[in-house]
Amino acid sequence: MNRTNSKKPSNPKISFLPRDAVEFLRKNEKCENNYLLFSRFGRYQVNEKNNKKEVMVEPLSDPLSHNKFSTSLITEILQSLGQRQEWIVSQFPDYLKLQYKVNGRLLLGIGGGTPYTTTNPMKLHPLYGIPYIPGSSLKGSIRNCWLHEHLTGHSLPLGSKNLKDYFDICFGTGTDEEQTTSGKLIFLDAYPVEEYKIVRDVLTPHYKTYYNQKGASPPRDDDFPNIISLPAIEDTVFTIYIGINFKTSELDGDLRDQIIQTILSTFSEYGIGAKTAVGYGLGKVTLCSS
């Protein structure tokens, strides 16, 4: 008897997208936006293991394939973003322009929630699909550095005010339930200068059952490690713009120097992004203009 293997796989990968969208992507064989490929175009597969069904969810693609835009178009987009940000910060009384060169690797956005089984997310721009550092992340990291460097147990004087007063002025005060004041430092999103490099990194929790059960069972040496893929950035330079919304009479030389020194310490000693305690996110910052 002549047999042909025409059966479909018993556990195919099924897309979450509508059928016509899947067919469109299959015919065109490309999508120019890595954000959509990685964050919106997911698919799943049902596997059976030890008489239990296990659902594996994965992205249709990942940012390790680099952006599908041509290199010249990426450069054009980044130059346009840079010009726009130059115009924005020029509206403030003063501003800082810095360049941050990543030493080693940088992890962005991996702390966010993800439906994927063995892949962590990455912070990509929803319109352009390129990696970027949100202004809120920059502000949080620099604010944390100021707290640790200057306000741990004491508050030193700086001119007519102390560093606690300047901390409140620079970063703002209050919570959602309190009376708030906005900070005088305005942090814009940071984008790569001309190009970027995304590489694969891994996170390997050795006690999968212990973590999944939230400590209900003790960690055991016979548990299997769970390898999780992490997209990381290396060999990339970011441009950082910070608007300084002080009046001329409010910003003296000592405070300005203190702000710059805190920024330099943030990137060289504390790092930005995830896993900074083990050396990720460190880099060198150069003051370009102000």
PDB file of C-alpha atoms in Angstrom:
ATOM      1  CA  MET A   1       0.000   0.000   0.000  1.00  0.00           C
ATOM      2  CA  ASN A   2       1.300   3.420  -0.964  1.00  0.00           C
ATOM      3  CA  ARG A   3       1.016   5.808   1.977  1.00  0.00           C
ATOM      4  CA  THR A   4       1.652   9.528   2.016  1.00  0.00           C
ATOM      5  CA  ASN A   5       2.202  11.654   5.082  1.00  0.00           C
ATOM      6  CA  SER A   6      -0.560  14.200   4.534  1.00  0.00           C
ATOM      7  CA  LYS A   7      -1.717  14.528   8.122  1.00  0.00           C
ATOM      8  CA  LYS A   8      -1.434  17.840   9.852  1.00  0.00           C
ATOM      9  CA  PRO A   9       0.610  18.013  13.074  1.00  0.00           C
ATOM     10  CA  SER A  10      -1.389  16.880  16.091  1.00  0.00           C
ATOM     11  CA  ASN A  11      -0.369  20.004  17.997  1.00  0.00           C
ATOM     12  CA  PRO A  12       0.011  22.875  15.530  1.00  0.00           C
ATOM     13  CA  LYS A  13       0.940  26.401  16.535  1.00  0.00           C
ATOM     14  CA  ILE A  14      -2.232  28.482  16.477  1.00  0.00           C
ATOM     15  CA  SER A  15      -2.198  32.240  16.117  1.00  0.00           C
ATOM     16  CA  PHE A  16      -4.275  34.575  18.292  1.00  0.00           C
ATOM     17  CA  LEU A  17      -4.850  36.786  15.250  1.00  0.00           C
ATOM     18  CA  PRO A  18      -7.962  36.609  13.053  1.00  0.00           C
ATOM     19  CA  ARG A  19      -7.677  34.165  10.164  1.00  0.00           C
ATOM     20  CA  ASP A  20      -7.533  36.839   7.466  1.00  0.00           C
ATOM     21  CA  ALA A  21      -4.690  38.629   9.301  1.00  0.00           C
ATOM     22  CA  VAL A  22      -2.736  35.363   9.527  1.00  0.00           C
ATOM     23  CA  GLU A  23      -3.245  34.755   5.813  1.00  0.00           C
ATOM     24  CA  PHE A  24      -2.128  38.289   4.990  1.00  0.00           C
ATOM     25  CA  LEU A  25       1.100  37.886   6.991  1.00  0.00           C
ATOM     26  CA  ARG A  26       1.750  34.497   5.384  1.00  0.00           C
ATOM     27  CA  LYS A  27       1.405  35.904   1.867  1.00  0.00           C
ATOM     28  CA  ASN A  28       3.544  38.968   2.540  1.00  0.00           C
ATOM     29  CA  GLU A  29       6.075  37.059   4.672  1.00  0.00           C
ATOM     30  CA  LYS A  30       7.094  40.168   6.571  1.00  0.00           C
ATOM     31  CA  CYS A  31       6.030  42.827   9.034  1.00  0.00           C
ATOM     32  CA  GLU A  32       8.130  45.957   9.356  1.00  0.00           C
ATOM     33  CA  ASN A  33       7.283  46.649  13.001  1.00  0.00           C
ATOM     34  CA  ASN A  34       9.036  44.473  15.566  1.00  0.00           C
ATOM     35  CA  TYR A  35       6.730  45.766  18.314  1.00  0.00           C
ATOM     36  CA  LEU A  36       3.748  44.173  16.578  1.00  0.00           C
ATOM     37  CA  LEU A  37       5.630  40.946  15.846  1.00  0.00           C
ATOM     38  CA  PHE A  38       6.861  40.589  19.406  1.00  0.00           C
ATOM     39  CA  SER A  39       4.074  42.107  21.499  1.00  0.00           C
ATOM     40  CA  ARG A  40       0.840  41.675  19.536  1.00  0.00           C
ATOM     41  CA  PHE A  41       1.204  38.764  17.094  1.00  0.00           C
ATOM     42  CA  GLY A  42       1.306  35.832  19.524  1.00  0.00           C
ATOM     43  CA  ARG A  43       0.597  32.151  18.927  1.00  0.00           C
ATOM     44  CA  TYR A  44       0.139  29.098  21.124  1.00  0.00           C
ATOM     45  CA  GLN A  45       0.653  25.347  21.049  1.00  0.00           C
ATOM     46  CA  VAL A  46      -0.930  22.671  23.240  1.00  0.00           C
ATOM     47  CA  ASN A  47       1.428  19.874  24.280  1.00  0.00           C
ATOM     48  CA  GLU A  48       0.682  16.809  26.356  1.00  0.00           C
ATOM     49  CA  LYS A  49       3.213  15.839  29.004  1.00  0.00           C
ATOM     50  CA  ASN A  50       2.715  13.222  31.730  1.00  0.00           C
ATOM     51  CA  ASN A  51      -0.986  13.010  30.831  1.00  0.00           C
ATOM     52  CA  LYS A  52      -1.320  16.752  31.402  1.00  0.00           C
ATOM     53  CA  LYS A  53      -1.960  19.386  28.787  1.00  0.00           C
ATOM     54  CA  GLU A  54       0.498  22.274  28.757  1.00  0.00           C
ATOM     55  CA  VAL A  55      -0.092  25.445  26.742  1.00  0.00           C
ATOM     56  CA  MET A  56       3.031  27.071  25.308  1.00  0.00           C
ATOM     57  CA  VAL A  57       2.640  30.699  24.232  1.00  0.00           C
ATOM     58  CA  GLU A  58       5.274  32.415  22.094  1.00  0.00           C
ATOM     59  CA  PRO A  59       5.575  35.543  19.928  1.00  0.00           C
ATOM     60  CA  LEU A  60       5.247  35.264  16.174  1.00  0.00           C
ATOM     61  CA  SER A  61       8.738  36.739  16.015  1.00  0.00           C
ATOM     62  CA  ASP A  62      11.190  38.349  18.411  1.00  0.00           C
ATOM     63  CA  PRO A  63      13.372  41.467  18.307  1.00  0.00           C
ATOM     64  CA  LEU A  64      16.499  39.328  17.893  1.00  0.00           C
ATOM     65  CA  SER A  65      15.731  39.315  14.187  1.00  0.00           C
ATOM     66  CA  HIS A  66      16.503  43.076  14.321  1.00  0.00           C
ATOM     67  CA  ASN A  67      14.126  45.619  12.902  1.00  0.00           C
ATOM     68  CA  LYS A  68      12.743  44.757   9.479  1.00  0.00           C
ATOM     69  CA  PHE A  69      13.260  48.349   8.365  1.00  0.00           C
ATOM     70  CA  SER A  70      16.262  48.959   6.173  1.00  0.00           C
ATOM     71  CA  THR A  71      19.317  50.450   7.881  1.00  0.00           C
ATOM     72  CA  SER A  72      18.885  53.724   6.019  1.00  0.00           C
ATOM     73  CA  LEU A  73      15.252  54.015   7.130  1.00  0.00           C
ATOM     74  CA  ILE A  74      16.168  53.304  10.770  1.00  0.00           C
ATOM     75  CA  THR A  75      18.793  56.044  10.601  1.00  0.00           C
ATOM     76  CA  GLU A  76      16.257  58.432   9.075  1.00  0.00           C
ATOM     77  CA  ILE A  77      13.701  57.673  11.820  1.00  0.00           C
ATOM     78  CA  LEU A  78      16.257  58.141  14.597  1.00  0.00           C
ATOM     79  CA  GLN A  79      17.500  61.415  13.103  1.00  0.00           C
ATOM     80  CA  SER A  80      13.909  62.688  12.868  1.00  0.00           C
ATOM     81  CA  LEU A  81      13.261  61.738  16.505  1.00  0.00           C
ATOM     82  CA  GLY A  82      16.468  63.487  17.547  1.00  0.00           C
ATOM     83  CA  GLN A  83      15.485  66.693  15.753  1.00  0.00           C
ATOM     84  CA  ARG A  84      12.045  66.623  17.348  1.00  0.00           C
ATOM     85  CA  GLN A  85      13.512  66.201  20.822  1.00  0.00           C
ATOM     86  CA  GLU A  86      16.027  68.998  20.194  1.00  0.00           C
ATOM     87  CA  TRP A  87      13.094  71.275  19.428  1.00  0.00           C
ATOM     88  CA  ILE A  88      11.174  70.153  22.556  1.00  0.00           C
ATOM     89  CA  VAL A  89      14.009  70.787  25.017  1.00  0.00           C
ATOM     90  CA  SER A  90      14.843  74.093  23.344  1.00  0.00           C
ATOM     91  CA  GLN A  91      11.498  75.393  24.661  1.00  0.00           C
ATOM     92  CA  PHE A  92      12.785  75.127  28.251  1.00  0.00           C
ATOM     93  CA  PRO A  93      14.966  77.794  29.883  1.00  0.00           C
ATOM     94  CA  ASP A  94      17.833  75.279  29.909  1.00  0.00           C
ATOM     95  CA  TYR A  95      18.501  71.636  29.064  1.00  0.00           C
ATOM     96  CA  LEU A  96      21.082  68.875  29.099  1.00  0.00           C
ATOM     97  CA  LYS A  97      22.022  66.652  26.157  1.00  0.00           C
ATOM     98  CA  LEU A  98      24.024  63.539  26.993  1.00  0.00           C
ATOM     99  CA  GLN A  99      25.107  60.342  25.281  1.00  0.00           C
ATOM    100  CA  TYR A 100      24.968  57.048  27.147  1.00  0.00           C
ATOM    101  CA  LYS A 101      27.138  54.202  25.807  1.00  0.00           C
ATOM    102  CA  VAL A 102      26.152  50.784  27.121  1.00  0.00           C
ATOM    103  CA  ASN A 103      28.981  48.816  28.732  1.00  0.00           C
ATOM    104  CA  GLY A 104      28.111  45.144  28.540  1.00  0.00           C
ATOM    105  CA  ARG A 105      24.356  44.664  28.200  1.00  0.00           C
ATOM    106  CA  LEU A 106      21.140  46.541  28.943  1.00  0.00           C
ATOM    107  CA  LEU A 107      17.762  44.935  29.768  1.00  0.00           C
ATOM    108  CA  LEU A 108      14.667  47.038  29.143  1.00  0.00           C
ATOM    109  CA  GLY A 109      11.099  46.108  30.029  1.00  0.00           C
ATOM    110  CA  ILE A 110      11.662  42.546  31.254  1.00  0.00           C
ATOM    111  CA  GLY A 111       9.885  43.254  34.536  1.00  0.00           C
ATOM    112  CA  GLY A 112       6.558  43.791  32.806  1.00  0.00           C
ATOM    113  CA  GLY A 113       3.865  41.147  32.518  1.00  0.00           C
ATOM    114  CA  THR A 114       3.973  38.770  29.567  1.00  0.00           C
ATOM    115  CA  PRO A 115       1.760  35.918  28.319  1.00  0.00           C
ATOM    116  CA  TYR A 116       4.751  34.129  26.796  1.00  0.00           C
ATOM    117  CA  THR A 117       5.956  30.904  28.336  1.00  0.00           C
ATOM    118  CA  THR A 118       9.719  31.050  27.871  1.00  0.00           C
ATOM    119  CA  THR A 119      10.349  34.555  26.532  1.00  0.00           C
ATOM    120  CA  ASN A 120      10.512  37.825  28.431  1.00  0.00           C
ATOM    121  CA  PRO A 121       9.282  41.088  26.908  1.00  0.00           C
ATOM    122  CA  MET A 122      11.383  44.000  25.732  1.00  0.00           C
ATOM    123  CA  LYS A 123      10.650  47.723  25.648  1.00  0.00           C
ATOM    124  CA  LEU A 124      10.059  48.573  21.980  1.00  0.00           C
ATOM    125  CA  HIS A 125       8.530  51.711  20.529  1.00  0.00           C
ATOM    126  CA  PRO A 126       4.941  50.898  19.448  1.00  0.00           C
ATOM    127  CA  LEU A 127       5.198  52.978  16.256  1.00  0.00           C
ATOM    128  CA  TYR A 128       8.733  52.220  15.083  1.00  0.00           C
ATOM    129  CA  GLY A 129       9.568  48.911  16.775  1.00  0.00           C
ATOM    130  CA  ILE A 130      12.955  50.188  17.988  1.00  0.00           C
ATOM    131  CA  PRO A 131      14.295  49.864  21.559  1.00  0.00           C
ATOM    132  CA  TYR A 132      14.168  52.971  23.733  1.00  0.00           C
ATOM    133  CA  ILE A 133      14.541  54.022  27.366  1.00  0.00           C
ATOM    134  CA  PRO A 134      11.324  55.620  28.697  1.00  0.00           C
ATOM    135  CA  GLY A 135      11.704  59.013  30.346  1.00  0.00           C
ATOM    136  CA  SER A 136      10.033  57.616  33.464  1.00  0.00           C
ATOM    137  CA  SER A 137      12.798  54.993  33.772  1.00  0.00           C
ATOM    138  CA  LEU A 138      15.480  57.661  33.472  1.00  0.00           C
ATOM    139  CA  LYS A 139      13.798  59.808  36.100  1.00  0.00           C
ATOM    140  CA  GLY A 140      13.337  56.881  38.491  1.00  0.00           C
ATOM    141  CA  SER A 141      16.962  55.744  38.219  1.00  0.00           C
ATOM    142  CA  ILE A 142      18.438  59.233  38.659  1.00  0.00           C
ATOM    143  CA  ARG A 143      16.031  59.985  41.499  1.00  0.00           C
ATOM    144  CA  ASN A 144      17.068  56.749  43.231  1.00  0.00           C
ATOM    145  CA  CYS A 145      20.744  57.664  42.858  1.00  0.00           C
ATOM    146  CA  TRP A 146      20.140  61.114  44.423  1.00  0.00           C
ATOM    147  CA  LEU A 147      18.353  59.466  47.358  1.00  0.00           C
ATOM    148  CA  HIS A 148      21.147  56.979  48.030  1.00  0.00           C
ATOM    149  CA  GLU A 149      24.027  59.364  47.453  1.00  0.00           C
ATOM    150  CA  HIS A 150      22.783  62.441  49.310  1.00  0.00           C
ATOM    151  CA  LEU A 151      19.743  61.723  51.479  1.00  0.00           C
ATOM    152  CA  THR A 152      20.545  58.519  53.345  1.00  0.00           C
ATOM    153  CA  GLY A 153      20.421  59.529  56.989  1.00  0.00           C
ATOM    154  CA  HIS A 154      21.343  63.188  56.497  1.00  0.00           C
ATOM    155  CA  SER A 155      20.788  66.198  54.278  1.00  0.00           C
ATOM    156  CA  LEU A 156      23.793  68.314  53.414  1.00  0.00           C
ATOM    157  CA  PRO A 157      23.569  72.023  52.619  1.00  0.00           C
ATOM    158  CA  LEU A 158      24.001  73.264  49.056  1.00  0.00           C
ATOM    159  CA  GLY A 159      24.004  77.029  48.820  1.00  0.00           C
ATOM    160  CA  SER A 160      20.969  78.596  50.448  1.00  0.00           C
ATOM    161  CA  LYS A 161      19.055  75.284  50.540  1.00  0.00           C
ATOM    162  CA  ASN A 162      19.885  71.710  51.499  1.00  0.00           C
ATOM    163  CA  LEU A 163      19.900  68.702  49.180  1.00  0.00           C
ATOM    164  CA  LYS A 164      16.470  67.522  50.401  1.00  0.00           C
ATOM    165  CA  ASP A 165      14.891  70.798  49.297  1.00  0.00           C
ATOM    166  CA  TYR A 166      16.571  70.573  45.898  1.00  0.00           C
ATOM    167  CA  PHE A 167      15.524  66.926  45.594  1.00  0.00           C
ATOM    168  CA  ASP A 168      11.866  67.927  45.951  1.00  0.00           C
ATOM    169  CA  ILE A 169      12.302  70.807  43.510  1.00  0.00           C
ATOM    170  CA  CYS A 170      14.031  68.653  40.874  1.00  0.00           C
ATOM    171  CA  PHE A 171      11.826  65.548  41.040  1.00  0.00           C
ATOM    172  CA  GLY A 172       8.538  66.774  42.495  1.00  0.00           C
ATOM    173  CA  THR A 173       6.660  65.759  45.636  1.00  0.00           C
ATOM    174  CA  GLY A 174       3.494  64.011  46.733  1.00  0.00           C
ATOM    175  CA  THR A 175       1.511  60.942  45.695  1.00  0.00           C
ATOM    176  CA  ASP A 176      -1.879  60.457  44.088  1.00  0.00           C
ATOM    177  CA  GLU A 177      -3.592  61.023  47.433  1.00  0.00           C
ATOM    178  CA  GLU A 178      -1.554  64.083  48.389  1.00  0.00           C
ATOM    179  CA  GLN A 179      -1.033  67.563  47.083  1.00  0.00           C
ATOM    180  CA  THR A 180       1.556  67.192  44.364  1.00  0.00           C
ATOM    181  CA  THR A 181       4.100  69.492  42.785  1.00  0.00           C
ATOM    182  CA  SER A 182       5.783  68.722  39.477  1.00  0.00           C
ATOM    183  CA  GLY A 183       9.549  68.487  39.261  1.00  0.00           C
ATOM    184  CA  LYS A 184      11.712  70.983  37.433  1.00  0.00           C
ATOM    185  CA  LEU A 185      13.649  68.269  35.563  1.00  0.00           C
ATOM    186  CA  ILE A 186      11.793  66.989  32.486  1.00  0.00           C
ATOM    187  CA  PHE A 187      13.023  63.619  31.188  1.00  0.00           C
ATOM    188  CA  LEU A 188      12.413  62.712  27.548  1.00  0.00           C
ATOM    189  CA  ASP A 189      12.519  59.190  26.137  1.00  0.00           C
ATOM    190  CA  ALA A 190      16.030  58.166  25.060  1.00  0.00           C
ATOM    191  CA  TYR A 191      16.598  56.647  21.597  1.00  0.00           C
ATOM    192  CA  PRO A 192      19.667  55.106  19.951  1.00  0.00           C
ATOM    193  CA  VAL A 193      21.886  57.594  18.126  1.00  0.00           C
ATOM    194  CA  GLU A 194      22.088  55.885  14.728  1.00  0.00           C
ATOM    195  CA  GLU A 195      21.816  52.125  15.144  1.00  0.00           C
ATOM    196  CA  TYR A 196      21.379  49.472  17.806  1.00  0.00           C
ATOM    197  CA  LYS A 197      22.212  45.831  18.452  1.00  0.00           C
ATOM    198  CA  ILE A 198      19.838  43.310  20.045  1.00  0.00           C
ATOM    199  CA  VAL A 199      21.285  40.013  21.267  1.00  0.00           C
ATOM    200  CA  ARG A 200      19.993  36.947  23.090  1.00  0.00           C
ATOM    201  CA  ASP A 201      20.539  36.569  26.821  1.00  0.00           C
ATOM    202  CA  VAL A 202      19.082  33.986  29.192  1.00  0.00           C
ATOM    203  CA  LEU A 203      17.652  33.784  32.689  1.00  0.00           C
ATOM    204  CA  THR A 204      17.738  30.298  34.244  1.00  0.00           C
ATOM    205  CA  PRO A 205      15.620  29.770  37.392  1.00  0.00           C
ATOM    206  CA  HIS A 206      16.748  26.429  38.844  1.00  0.00           C
ATOM    207  CA  TYR A 207      13.669  25.812  41.002  1.00  0.00           C
ATOM    208  CA  LYS A 208      10.741  26.095  38.593  1.00  0.00           C
ATOM    209  CA  THR A 209       8.245  24.217  40.784  1.00  0.00           C
ATOM    210  CA  TYR A 210       9.157  26.248  43.864  1.00  0.00           C
ATOM    211  CA  TYR A 211       8.556  29.564  42.084  1.00  0.00           C
ATOM    212  CA  ASN A 212       5.405  28.442  40.240  1.00  0.00           C
ATOM    213  CA  GLN A 213       3.826  27.248  43.490  1.00  0.00           C
ATOM    214  CA  LYS A 214       4.900  30.439  45.305  1.00  0.00           C
ATOM    215  CA  GLY A 215       6.901  28.564  47.921  1.00  0.00           C
ATOM    216  CA  ALA A 216       4.240  25.928  48.691  1.00  0.00           C
ATOM    217  CA  SER A 217       6.857  23.207  48.097  1.00  0.00           C
ATOM    218  CA  PRO A 218      10.538  23.538  49.026  1.00  0.00           C
ATOM    219  CA  PRO A 219      13.236  24.011  46.353  1.00  0.00           C
ATOM    220  CA  ARG A 220      14.741  20.668  45.337  1.00  0.00           C
ATOM    221  CA  ASP A 221      17.960  19.800  43.550  1.00  0.00           C
ATOM    222  CA  ASP A 222      16.143  17.331  41.271  1.00  0.00           C
ATOM    223  CA  ASP A 223      14.010  20.088  39.733  1.00  0.00           C
ATOM    224  CA  PHE A 224      14.718  20.992  36.110  1.00  0.00           C
ATOM    225  CA  PRO A 225      16.087  24.455  35.264  1.00  0.00           C
ATOM    226  CA  ASN A 226      13.753  26.680  33.265  1.00  0.00           C
ATOM    227  CA  ILE A 227      15.630  28.552  30.525  1.00  0.00           C
ATOM    228  CA  ILE A 228      13.966  31.882  29.693  1.00  0.00           C
ATOM    229  CA  SER A 229      15.116  33.888  26.703  1.00  0.00           C
ATOM    230  CA  LEU A 230      15.910  37.572  27.278  1.00  0.00           C
ATOM    231  CA  PRO A 231      16.417  40.107  24.490  1.00  0.00           C
ATOM    232  CA  ALA A 232      19.242  42.439  25.540  1.00  0.00           C
ATOM    233  CA  ILE A 233      20.939  45.496  24.041  1.00  0.00           C
ATOM    234  CA  GLU A 234      24.685  45.873  23.622  1.00  0.00           C
ATOM    235  CA  ASP A 235      27.149  48.078  21.684  1.00  0.00           C
ATOM    236  CA  THR A 236      24.561  50.859  21.499  1.00  0.00           C
ATOM    237  CA  VAL A 237      24.692  54.594  22.230  1.00  0.00           C
ATOM    238  CA  PHE A 238      21.557  56.425  23.417  1.00  0.00           C
ATOM    239  CA  THR A 239      20.925  60.171  23.321  1.00  0.00           C
ATOM    240  CA  ILE A 240      19.410  61.543  26.540  1.00  0.00           C
ATOM    241  CA  TYR A 241      17.610  64.900  26.706  1.00  0.00           C
ATOM    242  CA  ILE A 242      16.655  66.457  30.036  1.00  0.00           C
ATOM    243  CA  GLY A 243      14.762  69.738  30.146  1.00  0.00           C
ATOM    244  CA  ILE A 244      15.634  72.071  33.039  1.00  0.00           C
ATOM    245  CA  ASN A 245      12.539  74.105  33.821  1.00  0.00           C
ATOM    246  CA  PHE A 246      14.168  76.419  36.382  1.00  0.00           C
ATOM    247  CA  LYS A 247      14.004  80.153  36.154  1.00  0.00           C
ATOM    248  CA  THR A 248      17.398  81.735  35.569  1.00  0.00           C
ATOM    249  CA  SER A 249      17.489  83.083  39.111  1.00  0.00           C
ATOM    250  CA  GLU A 250      16.641  79.646  40.602  1.00  0.00           C
ATOM    251  CA  LEU A 251      19.443  77.594  39.014  1.00  0.00           C
ATOM    252  CA  ASP A 252      22.886  78.353  40.392  1.00  0.00           C
ATOM    253  CA  GLY A 253      26.156  76.737  39.386  1.00  0.00           C
ATOM    254  CA  ASP A 254      26.339  74.429  42.411  1.00  0.00           C
ATOM    255  CA  LEU A 255      22.923  72.892  41.764  1.00  0.00           C
ATOM    256  CA  ARG A 256      23.633  72.457  38.075  1.00  0.00           C
ATOM    257  CA  ASP A 257      26.910  70.682  38.847  1.00  0.00           C
ATOM    258  CA  GLN A 258      25.109  68.486  41.387  1.00  0.00           C
ATOM    259  CA  ILE A 259      22.495  67.445  38.813  1.00  0.00           C
ATOM    260  CA  ILE A 260      25.167  66.534  36.249  1.00  0.00           C
ATOM    261  CA  GLN A 261      27.247  64.606  38.789  1.00  0.00           C
ATOM    262  CA  THR A 262      24.192  62.628  39.923  1.00  0.00           C
ATOM    263  CA  ILE A 263      23.412  61.697  36.316  1.00  0.00           C
ATOM    264  CA  LEU A 264      26.989  60.518  35.715  1.00  0.00           C
ATOM    265  CA  SER A 265      26.934  58.444  38.923  1.00  0.00           C
ATOM    266  CA  THR A 266      23.602  56.879  37.980  1.00  0.00           C
ATOM    267  CA  PHE A 267      24.942  55.292  34.798  1.00  0.00           C
ATOM    268  CA  SER A 268      28.492  54.533  35.926  1.00  0.00           C
ATOM    269  CA  GLU A 269      27.724  53.133  39.402  1.00  0.00           C
ATOM    270  CA  TYR A 270      24.022  52.247  39.702  1.00  0.00           C
ATOM    271  CA  GLY A 271      22.947  51.326  36.176  1.00  0.00           C
ATOM    272  CA  ILE A 272      19.562  51.482  34.494  1.00  0.00           C
ATOM    273  CA  GLY A 273      17.021  48.852  33.514  1.00  0.00           C
ATOM    274  CA  ALA A 274      16.832  45.363  35.019  1.00  0.00           C
ATOM    275  CA  LYS A 275      19.446  43.249  36.837  1.00  0.00           C
ATOM    276  CA  THR A 276      21.661  46.208  37.679  1.00  0.00           C
ATOM    277  CA  ALA A 277      22.848  44.408  40.823  1.00  0.00           C
ATOM    278  CA  VAL A 278      24.791  41.974  38.640  1.00  0.00           C
ATOM    279  CA  GLY A 279      26.262  44.567  36.302  1.00  0.00           C
ATOM    280  CA  TYR A 280      23.617  45.125  33.643  1.00  0.00           C
ATOM    281  CA  GLY A 281      22.738  48.660  32.532  1.00  0.00           C
ATOM    282  CA  LEU A 282      26.055  50.273  33.438  1.00  0.00           C
ATOM    283  CA  GLY A 283      27.682  52.630  30.968  1.00  0.00           C
ATOM    284  CA  LYS A 284      29.549  55.794  30.259  1.00  0.00           C
ATOM    285  CA  VAL A 285      27.756  59.126  29.920  1.00  0.00           C
ATOM    286  CA  THR A 286      29.204  62.065  27.999  1.00  0.00           C
ATOM    287  CA  LEU A 287      27.826  65.589  28.296  1.00  0.00           C
ATOM    288  CA  CYS A 288      27.339  66.806  24.716  1.00  0.00           C
ATOM    289  CA  SER A 289      25.796  70.251  25.100  1.00  0.00           C
ATOM    290  CA  SER A 290      23.535  72.272  27.359  1.00  0.00           C
TER     291      SER A 290
END
